Short mmCIF file of C-alpha atoms in Angstrom, two decimals:
data_model
loop_
_atom_site.label_atom_id
_atom_site.label_comp_id
_atom_site.label_asym_id
_atom_site.label_seq_id
_atom_site.Cartn_x
_atom_site.Cartn_y
_atom_site.Cartn_z
CA UNK J 1 0.05 0.03 -0.18
CA UNK J 2 2.67 2.38 0.91
CA UNK J 3 4.49 1.74 -2.71
CA UNK J 4 0.91 2.29 -4.78
CA UNK J 5 0.68 5.91 -2.61
CA UNK J 6 4.27 6.81 -3.09
CA UNK J 7 4.07 5.78 -6.92
CA UNK J 8 0.72 8.01 -7.57
CA UNK J 9 2.51 10.78 -5.58
CA UNK J 10 5.32 10.93 -7.57
CA UNK J 11 3.41 10.85 -10.84
CA UNK J 12 1.22 13.84 -9.18
CA UNK J 13 4.89 15.85 -8.72
CA UNK J 14 6.06 14.74 -12.01
CA UNK J 15 2.45 15.84 -14.13
CA UNK J 16 2.51 18.99 -11.93
CA UNK J 17 5.83 20.07 -12.77
CA UNK J 18 5.36 19.10 -16.39
CA UNK J 19 2.49 21.49 -16.44
CA UNK J 20 4.60 24.42 -14.62
CA UNK J 21 7.43 24.16 -17.56
CA UNK J 22 4.80 25.12 -20.12
CA UNK J 23 3.66 22.01 -21.48
CA UNK J 24 2.75 18.22 -20.51
CA UNK J 25 6.34 17.51 -22.51
CA UNK J 26 7.26 15.08 -19.95
CA UNK J 27 6.95 11.65 -22.29
CA UNK J 28 10.57 11.37 -23.10
CA UNK J 29 11.95 8.12 -22.49
CA UNK J 30 15.71 7.36 -22.91
CA UNK J 31 15.92 4.19 -22.29
CA UNK J 32 19.86 3.10 -23.28
CA UNK J 33 20.65 5.70 -20.37
CA UNK J 34 18.23 3.90 -17.92
CA UNK J 35 19.20 0.69 -18.97
CA UNK J 36 22.81 2.27 -18.15
CA UNK J 37 22.47 3.22 -14.96
CA UNK J 38 20.36 0.08 -13.89
CA UNK J 39 23.28 -2.40 -15.24
CA UNK J 40 26.36 -0.22 -13.46
CA UNK J 41 24.00 -0.65 -10.14
CA UNK J 42 23.19 -4.08 -10.61
CA UNK J 43 26.80 -5.31 -11.58
CA UNK J 44 28.04 -3.42 -8.29
CA UNK J 45 25.79 -5.90 -6.52
CA UNK J 46 26.51 -8.70 -7.76
CA UNK J 47 30.18 -7.89 -7.86
CA UNK J 48 30.00 -7.10 -4.21
CA UNK J 49 27.77 -10.33 -3.48
CA UNK J 50 24.68 -8.54 -2.21
CA UNK J 51 22.22 -9.10 -4.85
CA UNK J 52 20.50 -11.88 -2.39
CA UNK J 53 20.53 -9.03 0.31
CA UNK J 54 19.06 -6.44 -2.33
CA UNK J 55 16.12 -8.88 -3.32
CA UNK J 56 15.58 -9.48 0.96
CA UNK J 57 15.08 -6.10 1.89
CA UNK J 58 12.27 -5.52 -0.48
CA UNK J 59 10.72 -9.09 1.43
CA UNK J 60 11.56 -7.37 4.87
CA UNK J 61 9.89 -3.70 4.11
CA UNK J 62 6.89 -5.61 2.69
CA UNK J 63 6.34 -7.23 5.69
CA UNK J 64 6.37 -10.85 4.97
CA UNK J 65 9.43 -12.01 6.69
CA UNK J 66 9.09 -10.79 10.41
CA UNK J 67 11.70 -13.65 11.73
CA UNK J 68 14.90 -12.07 10.04
CA UNK J 69 18.10 -11.42 12.25
CA UNK J 70 19.84 -8.35 12.91
CA UNK J 71 22.56 -9.42 10.81
CA UNK J 72 20.31 -10.02 7.63
CA UNK J 73 18.70 -6.50 8.19
CA UNK J 74 21.64 -4.46 8.40
CA UNK J 75 22.86 -6.60 5.10
CA UNK J 76 19.81 -5.89 3.23
CA UNK J 77 20.38 -2.18 4.44
CA UNK J 78 23.91 -2.10 3.23
CA UNK J 79 22.76 -3.58 -0.32
CA UNK J 80 20.21 -0.79 -0.91
CA UNK J 81 22.58 1.88 0.32
CA UNK J 82 25.01 0.50 -2.21
CA UNK J 83 22.86 0.60 -4.84
CA UNK J 84 21.68 3.90 -4.32
CA UNK J 85 25.46 5.16 -4.31
CA UNK J 86 26.18 2.75 -7.41
CA UNK J 87 23.41 4.46 -9.26
CA UNK J 88 23.87 8.08 -8.38
CA UNK J 89 27.89 7.98 -8.78
CA UNK J 90 27.02 5.68 -12.37
CA UNK J 91 24.27 8.44 -13.25
CA UNK J 92 27.11 11.34 -13.03
CA UNK J 93 29.50 9.25 -14.56
CA UNK J 94 27.38 8.74 -17.76
CA UNK J 95 26.63 12.39 -17.50
CA UNK J 96 29.91 13.33 -17.34
CA UNK J 97 30.87 10.84 -20.29
CA UNK J 98 27.96 12.37 -22.43
CA UNK J 99 29.61 15.83 -21.95
CA UNK J 100 32.60 14.72 -22.82
CA UNK J 101 31.28 13.52 -26.22
CA UNK J 102 29.63 17.26 -26.83
CA UNK J 103 32.94 18.02 -27.55
CA UNK J 104 33.61 15.90 -30.61
CA UNK J 105 30.89 17.16 -32.20
CA UNK J 106 30.67 20.02 -34.79
CA UNK J 107 29.52 23.21 -34.02
CA UNK J 108 25.55 21.94 -34.61
CA UNK J 109 23.32 23.39 -31.77
CA UNK J 110 20.60 20.79 -32.46
CA UNK J 111 23.44 17.98 -31.67
CA UNK J 112 24.19 19.86 -28.62
CA UNK J 113 20.66 20.23 -27.82
CA UNK J 114 19.98 16.28 -27.98
CA UNK J 115 22.97 15.65 -25.78
CA UNK J 116 22.46 18.03 -22.91
CA UNK J 117 18.84 16.28 -23.13
CA UNK J 118 20.76 13.34 -22.71
CA UNK J 119 22.77 14.18 -19.90
CA UNK J 120 19.63 15.43 -18.21
CA UNK J 121 17.76 12.39 -18.67
CA UNK J 122 20.89 10.33 -17.21
CA UNK J 123 20.70 12.38 -13.93
CA UNK J 124 17.07 12.61 -13.80
CA UNK J 125 17.19 8.92 -14.02
CA UNK J 126 19.70 8.18 -11.33
CA UNK J 127 18.12 10.80 -8.69
CA UNK J 128 14.69 9.07 -9.53
CA UNK J 129 15.89 5.57 -8.52
CA UNK J 130 17.46 6.92 -5.53
CA UNK J 131 14.26 8.73 -4.20
CA UNK J 132 12.18 5.30 -5.33
CA UNK J 133 15.08 3.49 -2.85
CA UNK J 134 14.25 6.02 0.21
CA UNK J 135 11.71 4.16 1.95
CA UNK J 136 13.08 1.18 1.94
CA UNK J 137 15.99 2.67 3.45
CA UNK J 138 13.75 3.78 5.68
CA UNK J 139 11.79 0.77 6.73
CA UNK J 140 15.04 -1.00 6.83
CA UNK J 141 16.57 1.12 9.56
CA UNK J 142 13.25 1.56 11.33
CA UNK J 143 13.12 -2.51 11.53
CA UNK J 144 16.49 -2.51 12.67
CA UNK J 145 15.52 -0.30 15.17
CA UNK J 146 12.34 -2.03 16.72
CA UNK J 147 14.35 -5.16 16.32
CA UNK J 148 17.26 -3.84 18.55
CA UNK J 149 14.48 -2.56 20.74
CA UNK J 150 12.65 -5.87 20.74
CA UNK J 151 15.33 -8.32 20.99
CA UNK J 152 14.95 -11.51 18.88
CA UNK J 153 11.15 -12.26 20.74
CA UNK J 154 11.09 -16.01 19.82
CA UNK J 155 14.19 -16.36 21.77
CA UNK J 156 12.88 -14.07 24.52
CA UNK J 157 9.59 -16.14 24.91
CA UNK J 158 11.76 -19.34 24.94
CA UNK J 159 13.83 -17.84 27.92
CA UNK J 160 10.52 -16.33 29.53
CA UNK J 161 8.95 -20.04 29.58
CA UNK J 162 12.07 -21.54 31.13
CA UNK J 163 12.53 -18.71 33.99
CA UNK J 164 8.56 -19.64 34.29
CA UNK J 165 9.01 -23.13 34.97
#
């Protein structure tokens, strides 16, 4: 439910920003830039060995697995933070690469304009992915805090039952 509200709010914000800029010309989609950013993020997760932990992060935030230990929750948060950093730095890297590519083009203003749009969209996608992952990171951090305050409820129940006997 949280995700639906979040995505609807992001669509509303983007739509209002499009209207404020003079029209609804926000349907520009640059799939190669988006795929490159996602490829950078996924490859960093796989190289770090945190892909499984990243997948577990969604399981923990959706509330389906309450039995996870503290180390699993911390690894999931680290995986989300690593992906956020990789996507952010990867987006800046790709934007700088495209910016350097502008200097190899002739003095055609249309080529410059197209490249500047690609640079802007690359950065936009990188930060959009970061914004989408913010609630996941936040819910993982809150889950870690709650786990540390309550402790392992399954282990405590066993200890309490032994103490009562």
